[in-house]
mmCIF file of C-alpha atoms in Angstrom:
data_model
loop_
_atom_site.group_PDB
_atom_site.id
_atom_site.type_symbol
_atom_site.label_atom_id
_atom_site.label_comp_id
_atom_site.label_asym_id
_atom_site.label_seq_id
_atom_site.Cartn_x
_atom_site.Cartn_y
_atom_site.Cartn_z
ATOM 1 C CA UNK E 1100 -128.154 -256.253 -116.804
ATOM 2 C CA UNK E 1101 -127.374 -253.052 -118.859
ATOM 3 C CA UNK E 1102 -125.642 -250.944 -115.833
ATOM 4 C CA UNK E 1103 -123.444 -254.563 -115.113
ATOM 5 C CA UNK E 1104 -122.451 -255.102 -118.669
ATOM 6 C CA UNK E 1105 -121.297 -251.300 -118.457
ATOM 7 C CA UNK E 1106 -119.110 -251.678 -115.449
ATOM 8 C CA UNK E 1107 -117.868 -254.856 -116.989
ATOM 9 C CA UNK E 1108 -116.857 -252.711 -119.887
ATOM 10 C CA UNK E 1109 -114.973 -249.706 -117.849
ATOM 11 C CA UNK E 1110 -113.499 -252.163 -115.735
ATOM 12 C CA UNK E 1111 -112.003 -254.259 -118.432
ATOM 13 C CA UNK E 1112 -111.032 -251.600 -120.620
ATOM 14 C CA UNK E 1113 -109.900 -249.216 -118.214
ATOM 15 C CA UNK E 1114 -112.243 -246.429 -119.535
ATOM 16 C CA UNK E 1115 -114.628 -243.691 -117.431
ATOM 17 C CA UNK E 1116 -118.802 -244.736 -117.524
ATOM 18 C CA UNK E 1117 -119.077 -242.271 -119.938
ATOM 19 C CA UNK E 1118 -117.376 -243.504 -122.816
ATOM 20 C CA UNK E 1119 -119.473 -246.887 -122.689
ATOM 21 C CA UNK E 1120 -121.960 -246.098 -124.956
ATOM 22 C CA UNK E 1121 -124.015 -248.243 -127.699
ATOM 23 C CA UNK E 1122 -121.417 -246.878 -130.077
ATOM 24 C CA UNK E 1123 -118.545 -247.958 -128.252
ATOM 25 C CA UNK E 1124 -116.758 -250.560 -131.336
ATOM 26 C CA UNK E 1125 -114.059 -253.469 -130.939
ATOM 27 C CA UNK E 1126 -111.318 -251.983 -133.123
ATOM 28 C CA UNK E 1127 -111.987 -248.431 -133.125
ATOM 29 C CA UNK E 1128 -111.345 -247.870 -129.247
ATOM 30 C CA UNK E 1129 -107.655 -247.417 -128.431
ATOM 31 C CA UNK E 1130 -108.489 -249.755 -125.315
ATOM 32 C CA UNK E 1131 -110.977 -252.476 -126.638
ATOM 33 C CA UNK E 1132 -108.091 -254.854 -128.754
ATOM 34 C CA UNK E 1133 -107.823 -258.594 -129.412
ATOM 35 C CA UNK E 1134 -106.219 -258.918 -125.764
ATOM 36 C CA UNK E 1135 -109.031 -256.762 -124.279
ATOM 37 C CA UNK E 1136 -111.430 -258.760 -125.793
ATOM 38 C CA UNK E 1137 -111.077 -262.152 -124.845
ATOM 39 C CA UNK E 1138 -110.912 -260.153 -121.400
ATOM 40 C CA UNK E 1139 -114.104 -258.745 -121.901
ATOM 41 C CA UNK E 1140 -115.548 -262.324 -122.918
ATOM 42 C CA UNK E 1141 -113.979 -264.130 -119.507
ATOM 43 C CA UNK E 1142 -115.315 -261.078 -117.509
ATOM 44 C CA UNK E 1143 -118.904 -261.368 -118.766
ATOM 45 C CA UNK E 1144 -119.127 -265.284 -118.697
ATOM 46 C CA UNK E 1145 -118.002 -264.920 -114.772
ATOM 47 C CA UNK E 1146 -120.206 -262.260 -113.894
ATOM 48 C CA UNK E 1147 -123.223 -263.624 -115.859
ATOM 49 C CA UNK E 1148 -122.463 -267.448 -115.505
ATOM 50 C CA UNK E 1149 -123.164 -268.130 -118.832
ATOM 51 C CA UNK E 1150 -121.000 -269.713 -121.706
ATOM 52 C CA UNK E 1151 -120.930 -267.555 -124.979
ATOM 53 C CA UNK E 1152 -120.345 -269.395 -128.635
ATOM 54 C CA UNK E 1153 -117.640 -268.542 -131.176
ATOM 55 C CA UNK E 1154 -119.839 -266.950 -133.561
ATOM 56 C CA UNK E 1155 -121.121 -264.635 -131.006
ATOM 57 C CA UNK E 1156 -117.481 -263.940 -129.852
ATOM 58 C CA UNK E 1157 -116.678 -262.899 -133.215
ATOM 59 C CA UNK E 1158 -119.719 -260.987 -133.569
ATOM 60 C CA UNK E 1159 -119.649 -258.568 -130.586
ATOM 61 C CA UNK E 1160 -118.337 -255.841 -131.950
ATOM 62 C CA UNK E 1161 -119.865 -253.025 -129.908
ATOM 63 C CA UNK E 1162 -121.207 -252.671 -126.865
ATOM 64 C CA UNK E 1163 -124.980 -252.329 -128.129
ATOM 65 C CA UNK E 1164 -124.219 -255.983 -129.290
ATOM 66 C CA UNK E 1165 -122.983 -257.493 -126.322
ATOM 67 C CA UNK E 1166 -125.964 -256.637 -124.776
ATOM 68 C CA UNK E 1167 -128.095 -257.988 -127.174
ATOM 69 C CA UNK E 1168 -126.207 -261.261 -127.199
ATOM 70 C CA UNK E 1169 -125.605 -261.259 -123.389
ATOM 71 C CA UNK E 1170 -129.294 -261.042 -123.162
ATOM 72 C CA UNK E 1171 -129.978 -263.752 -125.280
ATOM 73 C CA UNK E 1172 -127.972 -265.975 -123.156
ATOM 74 C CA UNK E 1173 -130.094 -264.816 -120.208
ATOM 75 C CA UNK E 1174 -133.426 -265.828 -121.459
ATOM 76 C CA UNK E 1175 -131.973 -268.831 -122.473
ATOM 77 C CA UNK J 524 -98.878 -283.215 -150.926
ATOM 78 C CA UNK J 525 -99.938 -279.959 -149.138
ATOM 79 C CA UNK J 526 -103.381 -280.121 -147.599
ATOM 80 C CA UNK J 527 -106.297 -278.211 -150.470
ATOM 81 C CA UNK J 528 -108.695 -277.251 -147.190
ATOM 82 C CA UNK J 529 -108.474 -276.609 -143.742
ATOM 83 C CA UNK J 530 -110.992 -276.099 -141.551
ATOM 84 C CA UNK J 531 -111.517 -274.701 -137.620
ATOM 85 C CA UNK J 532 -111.921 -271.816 -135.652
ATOM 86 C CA UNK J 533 -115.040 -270.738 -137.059
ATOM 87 C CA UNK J 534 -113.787 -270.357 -140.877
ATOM 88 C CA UNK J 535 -112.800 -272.585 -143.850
ATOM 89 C CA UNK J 536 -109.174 -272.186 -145.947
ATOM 90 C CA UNK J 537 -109.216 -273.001 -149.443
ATOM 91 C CA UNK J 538 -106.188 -273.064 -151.684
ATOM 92 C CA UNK J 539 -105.851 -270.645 -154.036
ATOM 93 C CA UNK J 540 -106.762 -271.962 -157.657
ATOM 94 C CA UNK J 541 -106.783 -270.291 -161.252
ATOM 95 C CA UNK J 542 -110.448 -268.884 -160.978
ATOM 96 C CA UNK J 543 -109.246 -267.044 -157.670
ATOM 97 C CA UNK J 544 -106.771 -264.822 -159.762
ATOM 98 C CA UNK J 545 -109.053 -261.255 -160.448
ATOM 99 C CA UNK J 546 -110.133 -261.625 -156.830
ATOM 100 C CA UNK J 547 -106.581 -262.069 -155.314
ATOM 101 C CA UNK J 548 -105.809 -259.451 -157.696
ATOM 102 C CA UNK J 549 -107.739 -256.964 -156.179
ATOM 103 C CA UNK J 550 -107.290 -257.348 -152.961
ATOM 104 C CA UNK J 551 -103.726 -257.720 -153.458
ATOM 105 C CA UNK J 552 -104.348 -254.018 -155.206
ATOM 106 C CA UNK J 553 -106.162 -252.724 -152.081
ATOM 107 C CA UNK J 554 -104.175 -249.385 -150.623
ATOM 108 C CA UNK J 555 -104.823 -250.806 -147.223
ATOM 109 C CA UNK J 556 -103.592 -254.253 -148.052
ATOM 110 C CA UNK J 557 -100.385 -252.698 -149.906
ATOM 111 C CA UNK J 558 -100.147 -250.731 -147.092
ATOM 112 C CA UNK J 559 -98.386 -252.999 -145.452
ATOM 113 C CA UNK J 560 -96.453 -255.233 -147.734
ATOM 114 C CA UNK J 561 -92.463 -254.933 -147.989
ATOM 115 C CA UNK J 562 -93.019 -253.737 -151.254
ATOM 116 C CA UNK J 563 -96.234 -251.557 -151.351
ATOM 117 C CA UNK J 564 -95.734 -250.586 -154.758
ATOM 118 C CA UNK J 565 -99.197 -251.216 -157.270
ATOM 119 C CA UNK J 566 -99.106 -254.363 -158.929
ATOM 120 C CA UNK J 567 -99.836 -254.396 -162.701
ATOM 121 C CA UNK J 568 -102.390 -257.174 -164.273
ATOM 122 C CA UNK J 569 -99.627 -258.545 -166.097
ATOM 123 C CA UNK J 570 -97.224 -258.959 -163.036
ATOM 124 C CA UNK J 571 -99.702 -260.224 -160.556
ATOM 125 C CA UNK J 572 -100.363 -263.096 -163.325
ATOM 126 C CA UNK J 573 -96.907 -264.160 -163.442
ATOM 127 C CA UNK J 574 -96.840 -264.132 -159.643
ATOM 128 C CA UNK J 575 -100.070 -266.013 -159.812
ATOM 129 C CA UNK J 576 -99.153 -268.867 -162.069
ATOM 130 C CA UNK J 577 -95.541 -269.393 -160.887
ATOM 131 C CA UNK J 578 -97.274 -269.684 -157.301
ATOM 132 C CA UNK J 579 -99.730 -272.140 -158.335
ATOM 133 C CA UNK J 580 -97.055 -273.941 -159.340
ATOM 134 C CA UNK J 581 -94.663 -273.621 -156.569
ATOM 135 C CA UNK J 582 -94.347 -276.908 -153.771
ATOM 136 C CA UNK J 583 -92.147 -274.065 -151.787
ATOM 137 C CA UNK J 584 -95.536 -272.025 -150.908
ATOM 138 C CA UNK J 585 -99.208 -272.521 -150.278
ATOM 139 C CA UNK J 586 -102.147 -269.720 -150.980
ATOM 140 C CA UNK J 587 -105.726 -270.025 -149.173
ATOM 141 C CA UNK J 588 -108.555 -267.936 -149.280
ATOM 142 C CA UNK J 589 -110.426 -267.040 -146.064
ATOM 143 C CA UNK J 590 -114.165 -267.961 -146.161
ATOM 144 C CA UNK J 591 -115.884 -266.672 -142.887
ATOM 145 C CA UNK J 592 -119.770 -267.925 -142.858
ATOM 146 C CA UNK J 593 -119.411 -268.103 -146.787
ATOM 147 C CA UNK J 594 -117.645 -264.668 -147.156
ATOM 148 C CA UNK J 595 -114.104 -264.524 -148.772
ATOM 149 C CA UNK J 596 -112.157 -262.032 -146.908
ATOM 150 C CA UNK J 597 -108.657 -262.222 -147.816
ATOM 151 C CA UNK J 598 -105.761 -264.612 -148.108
ATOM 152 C CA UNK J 599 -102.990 -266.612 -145.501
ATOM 153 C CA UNK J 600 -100.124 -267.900 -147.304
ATOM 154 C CA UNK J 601 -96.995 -270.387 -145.874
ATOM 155 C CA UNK J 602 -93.752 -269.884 -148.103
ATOM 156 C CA UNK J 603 -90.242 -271.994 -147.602
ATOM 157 C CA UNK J 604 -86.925 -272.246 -148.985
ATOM 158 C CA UNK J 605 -87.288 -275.876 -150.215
ATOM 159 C CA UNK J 606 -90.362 -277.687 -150.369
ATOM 160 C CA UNK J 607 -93.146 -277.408 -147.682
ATOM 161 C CA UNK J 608 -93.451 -280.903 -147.458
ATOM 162 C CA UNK J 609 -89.028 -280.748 -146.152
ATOM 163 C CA UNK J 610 -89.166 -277.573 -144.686
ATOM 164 C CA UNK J 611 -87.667 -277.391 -141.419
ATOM 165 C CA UNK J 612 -88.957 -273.270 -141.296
ATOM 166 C CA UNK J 613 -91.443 -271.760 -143.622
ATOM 167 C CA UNK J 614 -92.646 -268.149 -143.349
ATOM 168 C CA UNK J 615 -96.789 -267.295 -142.576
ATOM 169 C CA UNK J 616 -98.619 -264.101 -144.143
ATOM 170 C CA UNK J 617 -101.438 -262.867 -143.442
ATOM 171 C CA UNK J 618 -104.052 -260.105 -145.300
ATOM 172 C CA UNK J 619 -107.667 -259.433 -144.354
ATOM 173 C CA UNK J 620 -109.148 -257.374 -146.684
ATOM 174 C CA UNK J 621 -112.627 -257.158 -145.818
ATOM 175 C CA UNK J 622 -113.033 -253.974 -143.347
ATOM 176 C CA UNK J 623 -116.108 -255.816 -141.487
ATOM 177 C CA UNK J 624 -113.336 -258.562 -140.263
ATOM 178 C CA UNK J 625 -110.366 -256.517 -139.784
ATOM 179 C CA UNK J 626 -109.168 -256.561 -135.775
ATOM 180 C CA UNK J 627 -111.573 -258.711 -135.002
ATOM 181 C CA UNK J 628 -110.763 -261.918 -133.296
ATOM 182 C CA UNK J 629 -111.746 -264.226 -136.483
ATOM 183 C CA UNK J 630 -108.643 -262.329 -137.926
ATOM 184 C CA UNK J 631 -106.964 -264.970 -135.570
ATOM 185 C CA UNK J 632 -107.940 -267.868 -136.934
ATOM 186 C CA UNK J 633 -106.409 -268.124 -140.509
ATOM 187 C CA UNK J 634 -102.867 -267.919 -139.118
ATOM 188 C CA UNK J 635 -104.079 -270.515 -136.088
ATOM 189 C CA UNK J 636 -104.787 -272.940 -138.379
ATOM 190 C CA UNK J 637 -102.142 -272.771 -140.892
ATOM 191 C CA UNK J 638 -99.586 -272.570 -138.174
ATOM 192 C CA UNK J 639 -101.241 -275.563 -136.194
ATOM 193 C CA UNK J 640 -100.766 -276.858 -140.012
ATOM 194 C CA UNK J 641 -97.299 -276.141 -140.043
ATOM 195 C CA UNK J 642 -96.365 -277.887 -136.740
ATOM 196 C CA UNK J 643 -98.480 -280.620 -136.167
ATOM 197 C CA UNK J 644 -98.541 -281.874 -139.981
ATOM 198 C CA UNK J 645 -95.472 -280.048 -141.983
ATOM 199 C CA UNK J 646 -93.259 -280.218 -139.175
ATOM 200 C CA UNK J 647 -92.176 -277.449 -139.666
ATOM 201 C CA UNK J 648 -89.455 -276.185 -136.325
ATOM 202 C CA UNK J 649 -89.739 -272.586 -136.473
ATOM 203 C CA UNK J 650 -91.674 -269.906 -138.514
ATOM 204 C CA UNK J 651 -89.780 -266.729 -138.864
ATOM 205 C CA UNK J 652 -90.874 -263.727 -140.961
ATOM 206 C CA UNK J 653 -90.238 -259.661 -141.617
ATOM 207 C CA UNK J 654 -92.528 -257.015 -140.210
ATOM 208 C CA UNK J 655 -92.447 -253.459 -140.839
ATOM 209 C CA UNK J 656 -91.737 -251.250 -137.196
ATOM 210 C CA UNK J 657 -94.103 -248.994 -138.328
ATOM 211 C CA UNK J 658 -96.360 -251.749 -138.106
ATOM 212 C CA UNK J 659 -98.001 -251.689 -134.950
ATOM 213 C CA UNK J 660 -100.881 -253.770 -135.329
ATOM 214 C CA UNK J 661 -99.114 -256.534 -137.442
ATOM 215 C CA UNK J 662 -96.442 -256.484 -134.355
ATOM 216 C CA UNK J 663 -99.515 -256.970 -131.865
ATOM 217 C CA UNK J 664 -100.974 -259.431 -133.683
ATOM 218 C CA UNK J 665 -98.147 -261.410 -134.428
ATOM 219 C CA UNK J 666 -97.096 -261.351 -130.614
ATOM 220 C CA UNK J 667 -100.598 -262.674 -129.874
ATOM 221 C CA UNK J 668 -99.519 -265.792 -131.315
ATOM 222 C CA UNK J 669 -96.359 -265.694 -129.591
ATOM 223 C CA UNK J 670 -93.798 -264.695 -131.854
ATOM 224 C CA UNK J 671 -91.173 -262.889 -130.359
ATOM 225 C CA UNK J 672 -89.047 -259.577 -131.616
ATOM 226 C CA UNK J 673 -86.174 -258.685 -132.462
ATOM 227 C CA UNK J 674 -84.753 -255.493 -132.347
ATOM 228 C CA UNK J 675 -85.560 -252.786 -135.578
ATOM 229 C CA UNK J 676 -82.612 -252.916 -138.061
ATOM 230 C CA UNK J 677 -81.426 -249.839 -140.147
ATOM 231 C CA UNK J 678 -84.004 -250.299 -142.695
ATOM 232 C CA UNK J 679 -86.720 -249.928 -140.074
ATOM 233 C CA UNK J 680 -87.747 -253.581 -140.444
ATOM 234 C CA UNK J 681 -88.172 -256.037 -137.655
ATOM 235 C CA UNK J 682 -87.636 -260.321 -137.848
ATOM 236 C CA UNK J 683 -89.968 -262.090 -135.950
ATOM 237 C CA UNK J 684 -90.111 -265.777 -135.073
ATOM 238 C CA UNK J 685 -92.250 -268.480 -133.586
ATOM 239 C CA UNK J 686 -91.267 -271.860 -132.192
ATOM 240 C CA UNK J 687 -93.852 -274.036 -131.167
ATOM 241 C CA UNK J 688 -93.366 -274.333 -127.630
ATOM 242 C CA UNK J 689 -94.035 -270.550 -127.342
ATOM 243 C CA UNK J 690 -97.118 -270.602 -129.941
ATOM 244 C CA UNK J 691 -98.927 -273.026 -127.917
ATOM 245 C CA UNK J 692 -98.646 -271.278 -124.392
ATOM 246 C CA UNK J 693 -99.277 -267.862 -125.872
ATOM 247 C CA UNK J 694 -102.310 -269.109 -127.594
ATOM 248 C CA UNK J 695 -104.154 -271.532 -125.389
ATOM 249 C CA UNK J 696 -107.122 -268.782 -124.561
ATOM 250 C CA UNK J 697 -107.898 -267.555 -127.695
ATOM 251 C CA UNK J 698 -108.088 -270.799 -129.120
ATOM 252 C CA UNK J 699 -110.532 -271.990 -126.444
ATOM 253 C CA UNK J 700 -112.855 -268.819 -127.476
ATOM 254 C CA UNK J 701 -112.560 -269.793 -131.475
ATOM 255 C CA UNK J 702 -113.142 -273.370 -131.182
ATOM 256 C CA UNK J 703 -116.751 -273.404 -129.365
ATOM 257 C CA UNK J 704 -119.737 -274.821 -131.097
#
């Protein structure tokens, strides 16, 4: 799940492997914005058929957290 | 008689009362929220109560607080000409001034639902407001929502505006993400 979440990431935001890291943070990448995010959340819901809620919209804010939340969806 | 609570889009807007004055005072204070303001200058106690009072008073603007799960993280005001209630345009501004919430897509939702407000119950035609160029992410934001730009002007400021026709296209996805269970 981890390695398809990542590519989701680079994909969307148009960033190299590398720089999708735990660390990586909605607001404090040049590339991961309002507009990038709702990307992000229409890319993952595809790819992992899930639906994801409005409070766990608002709270992935990094990437460690969208797998923890995309995860949870998985088990569910 | 302008509405005392909204609610959607995963938070709650309360009006603004007397008890809300140190807290509105601080963040009003806030270098980053002053930052941004036409006039950044810092406000004085004395000032900010005048403002406060004559505001309360006012049925030309309404103040809400932002409650997010409980948390108060800043303020979304509308302001007209005349009163709300016959305004034909009216003006929206925005602060967040709790870091955890800033650029994050909650930041949305304030100004969703005082401008779905505006529209569908004020009926109001058009908000319009003034943006610094410097600005960026107020710009960004703002065109988000669907406001569109006009060019800078010689003191570096830019107009913006909104009809509704243009707020509801531009905002049809991130409205869907904000109003899940």
């Amino acid at each position: 799940m981890n390695e398809k979440l990542r590519n989701i990431f680079a994909s969307v935001l148009d960033i190299p492997l590398e720089e999708v890291t735990d660390e990586l943070a909605y607001g404090q990448h040049d590339k991961w914005d309002s507009m990038s995010h709702m990307m992000l959340i229409a890319d993952i819901e595809s790819n992992f058929d899930i639906m994801i809620d409005t409070d766990d919209i608002i709270d992935m804010s990094s990437f460690a957290k969208a797998q923890e939340i995309v995860a949870k969806y998985e088990s569910e | 008689m302008i509405a005392t609570k909204l609610h959607g889009y995963a938070i709650e807007l309360h009006q603004l009362t007397h008890d809300d004055m140190e807290q509105v005072f601080s963040w009003r204070n806030q270098p980053d929220v002053r930052a941004n303001m036409l006039d950044d200058k810092p406000i004085a106690i004395a000032q900010h109560q005048a403002w406060f009072s004559a505001m309360l008073k006012s049925d030309r603007e309404a103040h809400y607080k932002i409650i997010v799960k409980e948390k108060e993280i800043g303020v979304v005001n509308i302001r007209a000409n005349t009163a709300l209630s016959d305004a034909s345009e009216a003006e929206i501004g925005i602060y967040i001034a709790d870091n955890d919430y800033k650029g994050n897509l909650v930041a949305f939702s304030p100004s969703l639902l005082l401008i779905d407000y505006a529209f569908e119950e004020l009926g109001i035609n058009a908000l319009g407001s003034v943006v610094k160029a410097e600005n960026r992410e107020a710009l960004r934001y703002n065109e988000v929502l669907g406001y569109t730009l006009a060019p800078t002007d010689s003191q570096g400021l830019i107009k913006i505006r909104l009809t509704p026709d243009a707020y509801i296209t531009a905002t049809k996805r991130i409205k869907t993400f904000l109003s899940r269970s």
